[in-house]
XYZ file of C-alpha atoms in Angstrom:
671
model
C 4.187 -44.380 3.760
C 5.616 -44.403 0.202
C 3.226 -45.873 -2.412
C 4.671 -48.540 -4.709
C 2.767 -49.234 -7.916
C 3.521 -51.149 -11.100
C 4.075 -48.812 -14.101
C 0.750 -49.570 -15.817
C -1.201 -49.563 -12.559
C 0.313 -46.190 -11.668
C -0.984 -44.627 -14.898
C -4.434 -46.113 -14.325
C -4.584 -44.857 -10.739
C -3.403 -41.400 -11.736
C -6.068 -41.221 -14.440
C -8.778 -42.302 -11.996
C -7.587 -39.722 -9.452
C -7.752 -37.025 -12.099
C -11.355 -37.974 -12.850
C -12.230 -37.946 -9.153
C -10.629 -34.530 -8.586
C -12.371 -33.046 -11.619
C -15.779 -34.361 -10.527
C -15.360 -33.093 -6.980
C -14.404 -29.594 -8.099
C -17.077 -29.404 -10.786
C -19.750 -29.817 -8.108
C -18.497 -26.851 -6.074
C -17.252 -24.129 -8.430
C -18.103 -22.310 -11.638
C -16.148 -23.347 -14.766
C -13.868 -20.280 -14.549
C -13.201 -20.811 -10.852
C -12.644 -24.508 -11.426
C -10.095 -23.906 -14.192
C -8.210 -21.337 -12.095
C -8.150 -23.633 -9.056
C -6.926 -26.654 -10.993
C -4.217 -24.645 -12.765
C -2.963 -23.172 -9.489
C -2.915 -26.618 -7.878
C -0.995 -28.101 -10.817
C 1.593 -25.332 -10.833
C 2.095 -25.475 -7.069
C 2.650 -29.244 -7.049
C 5.029 -29.169 -10.039
C 6.977 -26.303 -8.437
C 7.326 -28.322 -5.226
C 8.470 -31.340 -7.224
C 11.103 -29.274 -9.023
C 12.213 -27.722 -5.741
C 13.008 -31.112 -4.212
C 14.361 -32.561 -7.469
C 16.903 -29.721 -7.853
C 17.583 -29.065 -4.155
C 16.407 -25.492 -4.568
C 16.555 -24.121 -0.986
C 15.946 -27.589 0.416
C 17.869 -30.860 0.591
C 17.482 -32.884 -2.625
C 14.798 -35.514 -2.157
C 13.826 -37.393 -5.324
C 11.225 -39.452 -3.479
C 9.363 -36.324 -2.424
C 9.773 -34.890 -5.925
C 8.201 -38.047 -7.347
C 5.273 -37.866 -4.948
C 4.579 -34.230 -5.819
C 4.702 -35.022 -9.553
C 2.266 -37.910 -9.048
C -0.100 -35.589 -7.192
C 0.262 -33.002 -9.969
C -0.696 -35.641 -12.538
C -3.745 -36.472 -10.406
C -4.720 -32.827 -10.882
C -4.178 -33.030 -14.633
C -0.709 -31.486 -15.019
C 0.844 -32.260 -18.410
C 4.277 -31.000 -17.305
C 4.278 -33.489 -14.428
C 4.039 -36.411 -16.877
C 7.296 -35.224 -18.402
C 9.066 -34.593 -15.099
C 8.012 -37.927 -13.606
C 9.153 -39.663 -16.785
C 12.602 -38.129 -16.334
C 12.845 -39.499 -12.785
C 12.053 -43.000 -14.051
C 14.475 -42.603 -16.940
C 17.413 -41.817 -14.649
C 16.302 -43.826 -11.625
C 15.973 -40.829 -9.312
C 13.751 -41.661 -6.325
C 12.479 -44.787 -8.120
C 13.968 -47.884 -9.688
C 15.339 -46.999 -13.113
C 12.653 -47.932 -15.646
C 13.040 -46.839 -19.267
C 9.691 -48.309 -20.337
C 7.823 -46.380 -17.635
C 9.669 -43.219 -18.649
C 8.573 -43.716 -22.244
C 4.967 -44.400 -21.211
C 4.889 -41.157 -19.243
C 6.596 -39.156 -21.999
C 4.210 -40.609 -24.561
C 1.322 -39.396 -22.379
C 2.964 -35.996 -22.037
C 3.576 -35.762 -25.788
C -0.024 -36.675 -26.618
C -1.224 -33.974 -24.213
C 0.997 -31.307 -25.780
C 4.241 -31.307 -23.780
C 6.998 -30.193 -26.140
C 9.826 -31.725 -24.104
C 8.118 -35.118 -23.930
C 7.648 -35.052 -27.699
C 11.332 -34.198 -28.125
C 12.391 -37.075 -25.859
C 10.164 -39.490 -27.789
C 11.809 -38.303 -30.996
C 15.243 -39.056 -29.521
C 14.065 -42.511 -28.439
C 12.793 -43.462 -31.905
C 15.844 -41.940 -33.611
C 18.285 -44.345 -31.969
C 15.902 -47.116 -30.910
C 16.370 -46.588 -27.165
C 13.556 -48.521 -25.496
C 11.525 -48.655 -28.726
C 12.084 -50.038 -32.219
C 14.218 -47.610 -34.227
C 11.987 -45.636 -36.585
C 13.343 -42.527 -38.308
C 9.925 -41.456 -39.565
C 8.339 -41.637 -36.099
C 11.294 -39.625 -34.778
C 10.596 -36.995 -37.430
C 6.911 -36.879 -36.449
C 7.755 -36.353 -32.768
C 10.363 -33.670 -33.499
C 7.864 -31.764 -35.631
C 5.241 -32.153 -32.912
C 7.710 -30.770 -30.347
C 8.393 -27.799 -32.620
C 4.686 -27.126 -33.150
C 4.136 -27.398 -29.384
C 6.629 -24.580 -28.844
C 10.127 -26.070 -28.564
C 11.803 -24.209 -31.442
C 15.200 -26.032 -31.276
C 13.329 -29.262 -32.124
C 13.145 -28.110 -35.741
C 16.948 -28.347 -35.898
C 16.827 -31.971 -34.802
C 14.052 -32.527 -37.342
C 16.188 -31.060 -40.129
C 19.259 -33.033 -39.072
C 17.236 -36.278 -38.961
C 15.737 -35.529 -42.365
C 19.249 -36.014 -43.787
C 18.811 -39.749 -43.158
C 15.913 -40.117 -45.616
C 15.038 -38.807 -49.087
C 12.746 -35.800 -48.618
C 10.531 -34.760 -51.510
C 10.139 -31.193 -50.253
C 13.056 -29.476 -48.526
C 11.932 -25.886 -49.157
C 9.339 -25.948 -46.354
C 11.782 -27.469 -43.866
C 14.517 -24.987 -44.733
C 12.074 -22.100 -44.305
C 11.444 -23.351 -40.747
C 15.149 -23.889 -40.061
C 16.291 -20.457 -41.251
C 15.017 -18.263 -38.373
C 16.593 -20.543 -35.774
C 19.837 -20.887 -37.750
C 20.094 -17.109 -38.113
C 20.036 -16.830 -34.323
C 23.199 -18.946 -34.188
C 21.801 -22.449 -33.614
C 24.556 -24.588 -35.132
C 22.534 -27.783 -35.617
C 19.964 -25.884 -37.701
C 22.724 -24.346 -39.805
C 24.401 -27.721 -40.350
C 21.028 -29.217 -41.293
C 20.371 -26.481 -43.876
C 23.753 -27.085 -45.512
C 23.245 -30.853 -45.446
C 19.772 -30.634 -46.989
C 20.896 -28.203 -49.699
C 23.936 -30.350 -50.474
C 22.250 -33.770 -50.464
C 19.180 -32.621 -52.380
C 20.774 -30.250 -54.876
C 18.779 -31.779 -57.742
C 15.575 -30.571 -56.070
C 16.598 -26.907 -55.911
C 19.678 -26.337 -58.168
C 20.701 -23.346 -56.047
C 24.474 -23.527 -55.676
C 24.666 -19.930 -54.485
C 22.350 -20.612 -51.526
C 24.334 -23.728 -50.629
C 27.620 -21.840 -50.684
C 26.184 -18.874 -48.767
C 24.924 -21.052 -45.911
C 28.051 -23.227 -45.964
C 30.271 -20.176 -45.511
C 28.153 -19.178 -42.484
C 28.822 -22.625 -41.050
C 32.509 -22.284 -41.808
C 32.566 -19.007 -39.874
C 31.116 -20.898 -36.877
C 33.688 -23.706 -37.304
C 31.037 -26.393 -37.756
C 32.944 -29.609 -38.651
C 30.314 -31.170 -40.928
C 29.834 -27.931 -42.858
C 33.586 -27.378 -43.302
C 33.928 -30.991 -44.511
C 31.065 -30.407 -46.983
C 32.909 -27.376 -48.370
C 35.941 -29.621 -48.881
C 33.822 -32.082 -50.869
C 32.269 -29.303 -52.963
C 35.637 -27.869 -54.014
C 37.264 -31.316 -54.294
C 34.788 -32.632 -56.851
C 33.568 -29.341 -58.313
C 29.964 -30.206 -57.660
C 26.665 -28.412 -56.941
C 27.338 -25.786 -59.591
C 30.635 -24.710 -58.002
C 33.984 -24.953 -59.810
C 36.562 -27.403 -58.449
C 39.486 -25.872 -56.581
C 42.054 -28.322 -55.159
C 43.742 -25.749 -52.935
C 40.444 -24.670 -51.354
C 39.432 -28.305 -50.924
C 42.737 -29.041 -49.150
C 42.303 -26.048 -46.848
C 38.774 -27.061 -45.890
C 39.693 -30.732 -45.418
C 42.609 -29.722 -43.192
C 40.377 -27.456 -41.108
C 37.658 -30.121 -40.874
C 40.223 -32.640 -39.606
C 41.413 -30.153 -36.975
C 37.781 -29.748 -35.897
C 37.467 -33.523 -35.441
C 36.106 -34.628 -38.849
C 38.938 -37.152 -39.279
C 37.599 -38.677 -42.526
C 38.735 -35.435 -44.149
C 42.325 -36.711 -43.881
C 41.383 -39.798 -45.905
C 39.795 -37.580 -48.561
C 42.904 -35.435 -48.639
C 45.027 -38.538 -49.157
C 42.848 -39.567 -52.085
C 43.305 -36.132 -53.644
C 47.069 -36.750 -53.704
C 46.588 -40.319 -54.944
C 44.340 -39.034 -57.769
C 46.827 -36.366 -58.847
C 44.663 -33.367 -58.049
C 47.751 -31.324 -57.175
C 49.662 -32.350 -60.315
C 51.036 -35.841 -60.795
C 49.779 -38.625 -58.469
C 51.740 -38.522 -55.217
C 51.438 -41.948 -53.582
C 53.897 -41.160 -50.788
C 51.880 -38.175 -49.543
C 48.639 -40.089 -50.084
C 49.885 -42.932 -47.861
C 50.995 -40.409 -45.248
C 47.502 -38.904 -45.026
C 45.837 -42.333 -44.942
C 48.061 -43.261 -41.993
C 47.277 -39.937 -40.313
C 43.562 -40.643 -40.793
C 43.953 -44.104 -39.256
C 45.829 -42.677 -36.290
C 42.931 -40.261 -35.786
C 40.420 -43.141 -35.910
C 38.975 -42.718 -39.432
C 37.159 -45.687 -40.958
C 37.828 -44.235 -44.414
C 41.545 -44.047 -43.611
C 41.574 -47.822 -43.098
C 39.506 -48.399 -46.249
C 41.606 -46.171 -48.502
C 44.902 -47.597 -47.283
C 43.524 -51.103 -47.774
C 42.715 -50.274 -51.420
C 46.201 -48.748 -51.683
C 47.721 -52.155 -50.812
C 45.161 -54.205 -52.731
C 45.778 -52.365 -55.994
C 49.508 -51.905 -55.466
C 49.175 -48.127 -55.721
C 52.446 -47.687 -53.827
C 54.177 -50.313 -56.020
C 53.554 -53.023 -53.405
C 50.604 -55.433 -53.582
C 49.736 -56.912 -50.192
C 46.364 -58.676 -50.161
C 46.720 -59.898 -46.590
C 47.323 -56.389 -45.288
C 44.514 -55.023 -47.469
C 42.022 -57.548 -46.093
C 43.108 -56.799 -42.529
C 42.626 -53.056 -43.049
C 39.224 -53.565 -44.739
C 38.097 -55.603 -41.723
C 39.037 -52.789 -39.344
C 37.177 -50.269 -41.496
C 34.147 -52.559 -41.684
C 34.146 -53.046 -37.914
C 33.780 -49.268 -37.673
C 30.618 -49.455 -39.818
C 32.041 -48.559 -43.239
C 29.686 -49.976 -45.887
C 32.232 -49.524 -48.669
C 34.787 -51.648 -46.800
C 32.246 -54.463 -46.527
C 31.748 -54.220 -50.276
C 35.491 -54.359 -50.931
C 35.898 -57.425 -48.725
C 32.902 -59.060 -50.390
C 34.383 -58.574 -53.850
C 37.834 -59.858 -52.795
C 36.162 -63.053 -51.569
C 33.913 -63.210 -54.648
C 36.827 -63.024 -57.087
C 39.367 -64.828 -54.887
C 41.544 -61.733 -55.028
C 44.520 -62.648 -52.843
C 42.301 -64.979 -50.828
C 40.472 -68.229 -51.484
C 37.078 -67.728 -53.141
C 34.239 -67.949 -50.636
C 30.778 -67.239 -52.004
C 29.050 -67.455 -48.628
C 31.331 -64.952 -46.893
C 31.196 -62.707 -49.969
C 27.389 -62.800 -49.817
C 27.427 -61.928 -46.097
C 29.766 -58.941 -46.600
C 27.886 -57.578 -49.614
C 24.565 -57.961 -47.802
C 25.983 -56.052 -44.821
C 27.178 -53.311 -47.156
C 23.653 -52.999 -48.560
C 22.134 -52.921 -45.064
C 24.470 -50.040 -44.204
C 23.142 -48.086 -47.186
C 25.661 -48.678 -50.005
C 23.275 -49.629 -52.810
C 26.043 -50.182 -55.403
C 26.642 -53.502 -53.650
C 23.274 -54.685 -55.012
C 24.883 -55.000 -58.448
C 27.880 -56.871 -57.005
C 25.579 -59.272 -55.184
C 23.615 -59.804 -58.391
C 26.795 -60.776 -60.247
C 27.764 -63.088 -57.390
C 24.508 -65.000 -57.912
C 25.129 -65.111 -61.677
C 28.543 -66.794 -61.331
C 27.950 -70.408 -62.384
C 31.281 -71.451 -60.841
C 30.039 -70.575 -57.349
C 27.649 -72.614 -55.175
C 25.218 -69.672 -54.840
C 24.426 -69.524 -58.576
C 20.774 -68.450 -58.832
C 19.405 -66.380 -61.716
C 16.212 -65.461 -59.887
C 18.162 -64.161 -56.888
C 20.449 -62.224 -59.245
C 17.483 -60.672 -60.985
C 15.989 -59.593 -57.674
C 19.206 -57.750 -56.730
C 19.454 -56.088 -60.143
C 15.833 -55.013 -59.878
C 16.504 -53.412 -56.496
C 19.566 -51.686 -57.945
C 17.556 -50.251 -60.818
C 14.830 -49.199 -58.380
C 17.483 -47.376 -56.301
C 18.892 -45.630 -59.398
C 22.295 -47.280 -58.965
C 24.564 -46.033 -61.783
C 25.186 -48.751 -64.367
C 22.586 -51.152 -62.936
C 20.396 -51.202 -66.020
C 23.388 -51.583 -68.321
C 24.591 -54.540 -66.235
C 21.254 -56.268 -66.645
C 21.160 -55.553 -70.366
C 24.571 -57.189 -70.826
C 23.667 -60.282 -68.823
C 20.219 -61.259 -70.042
C 20.474 -62.045 -73.712
C 18.065 -63.609 -76.175
C 18.223 -67.102 -74.685
C 17.160 -65.814 -71.276
C 13.980 -64.044 -72.277
C 11.610 -66.960 -71.815
C 13.046 -67.610 -68.359
C 12.768 -63.875 -67.671
C 9.056 -63.928 -68.542
C 8.451 -66.637 -65.954
C 10.293 -64.796 -63.174
C 8.015 -63.163 -60.616
C 9.916 -59.878 -60.232
C 10.647 -59.293 -63.900
C 7.860 -56.967 -65.068
C 9.276 -53.536 -64.153
C 12.855 -54.508 -64.860
C 11.931 -55.789 -68.316
C 10.148 -52.503 -68.973
C 13.172 -50.538 -67.761
C 15.407 -52.595 -70.055
C 13.146 -51.792 -72.993
C 13.493 -48.113 -72.147
C 17.265 -48.484 -71.922
C 17.462 -49.999 -75.416
C 15.053 -47.399 -76.784
C 17.306 -44.608 -75.490
C 20.193 -46.439 -77.143
C 18.175 -46.225 -80.392
C 17.980 -50.006 -80.615
C 14.265 -50.165 -81.404
C 14.329 -53.857 -82.329
C 15.798 -54.918 -78.964
C 13.535 -52.477 -77.120
C 10.433 -54.005 -78.691
C 11.483 -57.486 -77.642
C 11.763 -56.343 -74.028
C 8.458 -54.459 -74.219
C 6.924 -57.769 -75.265
C 8.510 -59.463 -72.226
C 7.096 -56.756 -69.960
C 3.696 -57.114 -71.618
C 3.690 -60.883 -71.108
C 4.547 -60.208 -67.474
C 1.543 -57.838 -67.486
C 3.297 -54.551 -66.871
C 0.638 -51.816 -66.695
C 2.086 -49.616 -69.440
C 3.758 -52.095 -71.769
C 0.676 -52.811 -73.901
C 0.830 -49.285 -75.339
C 4.478 -49.759 -76.330
C 3.795 -53.190 -77.820
C 1.075 -51.573 -79.952
C 3.639 -49.096 -81.298
C 6.017 -51.949 -82.027
C 3.275 -53.860 -83.873
C 2.437 -50.786 -85.954
C 6.100 -50.250 -86.865
C 6.478 -53.960 -87.762
C 9.278 -54.580 -85.236
C 8.194 -58.185 -84.661
C 9.375 -60.381 -87.547
C 7.479 -63.358 -86.122
C 4.291 -61.186 -86.057
C 2.862 -62.123 -82.630
C -0.061 -59.766 -83.326
C -1.676 -58.829 -86.612
C -2.592 -55.310 -85.460
C -2.737 -53.074 -82.415
C -6.346 -54.215 -81.897
C -5.152 -57.745 -81.098
C -2.923 -56.321 -78.356
C -5.844 -54.277 -77.009
C -8.108 -57.332 -76.957
C -5.533 -59.404 -75.026
C -4.915 -56.606 -72.526
C -8.633 -55.932 -72.060
C -9.245 -59.614 -71.383
C -6.469 -59.664 -68.762
C -7.723 -56.467 -67.099
C -11.359 -57.605 -67.364
C -12.160 -54.515 -69.387
C -14.455 -54.337 -72.386
C -12.265 -54.667 -75.503
C -14.492 -52.483 -77.699
C -14.448 -49.736 -75.074
C -10.638 -49.840 -74.945
C -10.336 -49.763 -78.742
C -12.777 -46.849 -78.785
C -10.493 -44.940 -76.401
C -7.481 -45.652 -78.626
C -9.296 -44.135 -81.620
C -10.681 -41.281 -79.510
C -7.225 -40.168 -78.306
C -5.270 -41.284 -81.359
C -3.151 -43.792 -79.431
C -1.409 -46.347 -81.678
C -3.735 -45.319 -84.479
C -5.056 -42.237 -86.256
C -7.376 -40.146 -84.106
C -10.935 -40.712 -85.368
C -13.847 -39.663 -83.150
C -16.446 -41.187 -85.506
C -14.843 -44.639 -85.336
C -14.396 -44.177 -81.573
C -18.141 -43.513 -81.207
C -18.941 -46.681 -83.187
C -16.799 -48.779 -80.836
C -18.269 -47.071 -77.741
C -21.821 -47.732 -79.000
C -20.960 -51.376 -79.672
C -19.491 -51.656 -76.181
C -22.654 -50.121 -74.702
C -24.907 -52.541 -76.619
C -22.828 -55.667 -75.933
C -21.792 -55.206 -72.310
C -23.140 -51.906 -70.978
C -19.584 -50.743 -70.265
C -19.764 -47.659 -68.029
C -16.637 -46.012 -69.454
C -18.045 -46.267 -72.967
C -21.322 -44.799 -71.711
C -19.505 -41.905 -70.061
C -17.523 -41.159 -73.227
C -20.705 -41.286 -75.312
C -22.396 -38.881 -72.891
C -19.527 -36.400 -73.261
C -19.476 -36.787 -77.043
C -23.243 -36.286 -77.475
C -23.086 -33.268 -75.149
C -20.794 -31.309 -77.479
C -21.415 -33.119 -80.778
C -18.004 -34.755 -80.972
C -17.931 -37.688 -83.450
C -21.733 -37.780 -83.277
C -24.522 -35.265 -83.765
C -25.116 -33.132 -80.649
C -28.021 -34.606 -78.693
C -28.702 -33.428 -75.105
C -31.216 -36.204 -74.444
C -28.735 -38.881 -75.515
C -25.981 -37.152 -73.512
C -28.159 -37.114 -70.387
C -29.169 -40.750 -70.844
C -25.587 -42.030 -71.221
C -24.199 -39.853 -68.425
C -26.932 -41.037 -66.055
C -26.080 -44.662 -66.887
C -22.397 -43.975 -66.179
C -23.251 -42.160 -62.943
C -25.372 -45.065 -61.740
C -22.381 -47.343 -62.429
C -20.158 -45.174 -60.218
C -18.205 -43.109 -62.777
C -17.467 -39.973 -60.750
C -16.457 -37.994 -63.854
C -20.030 -38.425 -65.104
C -21.313 -36.914 -61.852
C -19.045 -33.908 -62.370
C -20.386 -33.350 -65.894
C -23.990 -33.798 -64.737
C -23.431 -31.330 -61.912
C -22.141 -28.738 -64.371
C -25.097 -29.380 -66.707
C -27.642 -28.761 -63.933
C -25.723 -25.799 -62.532
C -25.479 -24.057 -65.916
C -28.770 -25.269 -67.389
C -26.864 -26.906 -70.243
C -29.396 -29.147 -72.045
C -31.474 -29.498 -68.849
C -33.448 -27.195 -66.569
C -31.139 -25.515 -64.061
C -31.391 -27.130 -60.601
C -29.103 -26.116 -57.741
C -29.896 -29.061 -55.462
C -29.372 -31.623 -58.217
C -26.098 -29.945 -59.214
C -24.942 -29.940 -55.571
C -25.807 -33.603 -54.996
C -24.041 -34.797 -58.154
C -20.874 -32.907 -57.176
C -21.080 -34.253 -53.615
C -21.370 -37.806 -54.969
C -18.358 -37.273 -57.219
C -16.216 -35.856 -54.417
C -17.123 -38.556 -51.902
C -17.005 -41.527 -54.249
C -13.501 -41.322 -55.660
C -10.223 -39.438 -55.315
C -10.984 -36.841 -57.983
C -9.189 -33.500 -57.483
C -11.556 -31.523 -59.736
C -14.701 -32.840 -58.055
C -13.224 -32.300 -54.601
C -12.257 -28.703 -55.390
C -15.606 -27.841 -56.974
C -17.502 -29.396 -54.053
C -15.380 -27.370 -51.604
C -16.265 -24.223 -53.549
C -19.975 -25.058 -53.319
C -19.691 -25.519 -49.544
C -17.815 -22.226 -49.245
C -20.333 -20.361 -51.398
C -23.329 -21.861 -49.589
C -24.548 -23.211 -52.928
C -27.844 -25.099 -52.460
C -26.955 -25.736 -48.792
C -26.101 -23.614 -45.714
C -22.608 -22.152 -45.952
C -20.069 -24.292 -44.053
C -16.596 -22.694 -43.894
C -14.988 -25.370 -41.699
C -16.209 -28.229 -43.890
C -15.162 -26.305 -47.013
C -11.637 -25.919 -45.582
C -11.463 -29.691 -45.011
C -12.437 -30.345 -48.632
C -9.991 -27.733 -49.980
C -7.303 -29.541 -47.985
C -8.408 -32.800 -49.557
C -8.238 -31.231 -53.016
C -4.666 -30.069 -52.330
C -3.706 -33.599 -51.276
C -5.135 -34.903 -54.544
C -3.064 -32.435 -56.573
C -5.520 -29.660 -57.390
C -3.600 -26.694 -58.819
C -6.362 -24.211 -57.928
C -7.028 -25.271 -54.339
C -3.891 -23.851 -52.596
C -4.513 -20.231 -53.608
C -8.231 -20.496 -52.929
C -7.668 -22.012 -49.485
C -5.015 -19.388 -48.729
C -7.612 -16.699 -49.411
C -10.215 -18.461 -47.233
C -7.799 -18.868 -44.315
C -6.718 -15.235 -44.614
C -10.315 -14.158 -44.168
C -11.614 -16.817 -41.769
C -8.538 -18.263 -40.030
C -8.967 -18.612 -36.279
C -5.404 -19.221 -35.060
C -1.788 -18.239 -35.618
C -1.304 -21.580 -37.359
C -4.156 -20.714 -39.783
C -2.567 -17.333 -40.531
C 0.879 -18.864 -41.013
C -0.557 -21.432 -43.390
C -2.563 -18.792 -45.257
C 0.629 -16.837 -45.939
C 2.396 -19.991 -47.105
C -0.429 -21.058 -49.439
C -0.829 -17.552 -50.870
C 2.783 -17.246 -52.029
C 2.846 -16.726 -55.778
C -0.932 -16.217 -55.991
C -2.446 -13.176 -57.672
């Protein structure tokens, strides 16, 4: 009789059966015999399942295939989780059940099945049965690759084009071997990553070299990218209209129909001589006939602006709508602005807001500025300065060209007090100050630094101090930089004397003077017992900086700072006891201070030095594995020394192929 279980109950029963099988076998056989028996049983059951699933020498029978896979799972087969998931996904031998398929694939992925991991990546990429999550998709694709499915790295690279990677070199190094074997998706991904992230590598020759390989394989996206490169003369490559036309034409023939719209714009822009609106319109119409969203958008703009000597707002709006329906973010923006300005249509702030918001959701961040101006229009019912400011802030945060300038033009003197009271204003005010400073308008910059300071921006107090010193405030809100320091210290709940001591110590907003710094640190110690002041005094007495060298005083102040949790003091104390500097050398004390520093706070120096002690067996039994963990931690915290050191350790003590691969990667560029 066929067993019918609910999805969750099935997984529970299979897990229980696995436990029962394992216990029964463990009582009868040696570990080696047990492992061989279980493996043989798994393989036999999976093979039978595949035989009936594919009709290999027998009549296809998905029900039998399912039963064999379930039995294989009972014996611990990871592959069977994947195969059974596929049956549920397609409804073969069972009722179609996407959620059960995903549960089984998730189990398979967690147990190391590369195909299950790949399927989970696909699910998260498009949101099929799960919430769409590009980053989870990336994690699963990388897991699939690491589990042995090499083509998964191509999908990883292609998906990475959807986000802003900080490090493309590592990914490209993984893509290259697969791309060189002719895998087109890997090759397309390499070109896309090199093109989109040119500012991270500045290697136009590599981009062109890989793009030409893709052209030789007739890869549509790569050929289209070559058209863009030669059209706009970007990525360190000189513009060439004829080459751009040839690549756009080829890309269109290969199915990249937006290339026709780009070709039309080349003629409209006069890249082959004088602007040729007739040919431009012809290509836009060809693009539309081929189903290009950009063809609709460009022809709409053609009619909106009267490029062909005829202005037709109704036709333009109709064409924009068709482009927008195809998911074109720029078309949504164009419609939004037509409705915002009442360009050929009646003004409608609400519809304009909806279209601009949709454009932003689809990834066109320039629409943030348009939406900000919509909210600033006092003639419209959506007038709201706070909402406008929020959009401008997002635009600045997304590095939208002209965003900062737009804000600077809109928020004049009379708006500053309102600006100070606005919740999102701090960073934007600081960015505006920077904009005016670059424009060499120091007076205006200082006013905006003051706004940012009043909104408690973390860095603005230092700039306000400079402005006070250069007498940029005619109304003299502060008599000296010390007044600014006192206000900031009060807000941050710091000790004001300790902060002023640091300013003198480093020469920030005042002349560097270690003697005066020491006086302020001593006053801070006496008045409040500030731990930072105590740490600085300990360092200063240790080397005689601003005070007479005094090891006893150094030790006393550093111990006070250590007891208050200043990890930097623990590092200094560790070095003192290790080197016998002003104290009797003591390995165990040195080790414990460094351990405290590494464990207490994210300090790259302490973490690296502690890892070295563990590796050396300094004052404790040598622990290579624990040392490797701490070297890894030091790398995460930005230690410049840790990568080469860990590379050397893994070269000598690595236990797996992954360790050896990582050792080679870390050791690149090391002496």
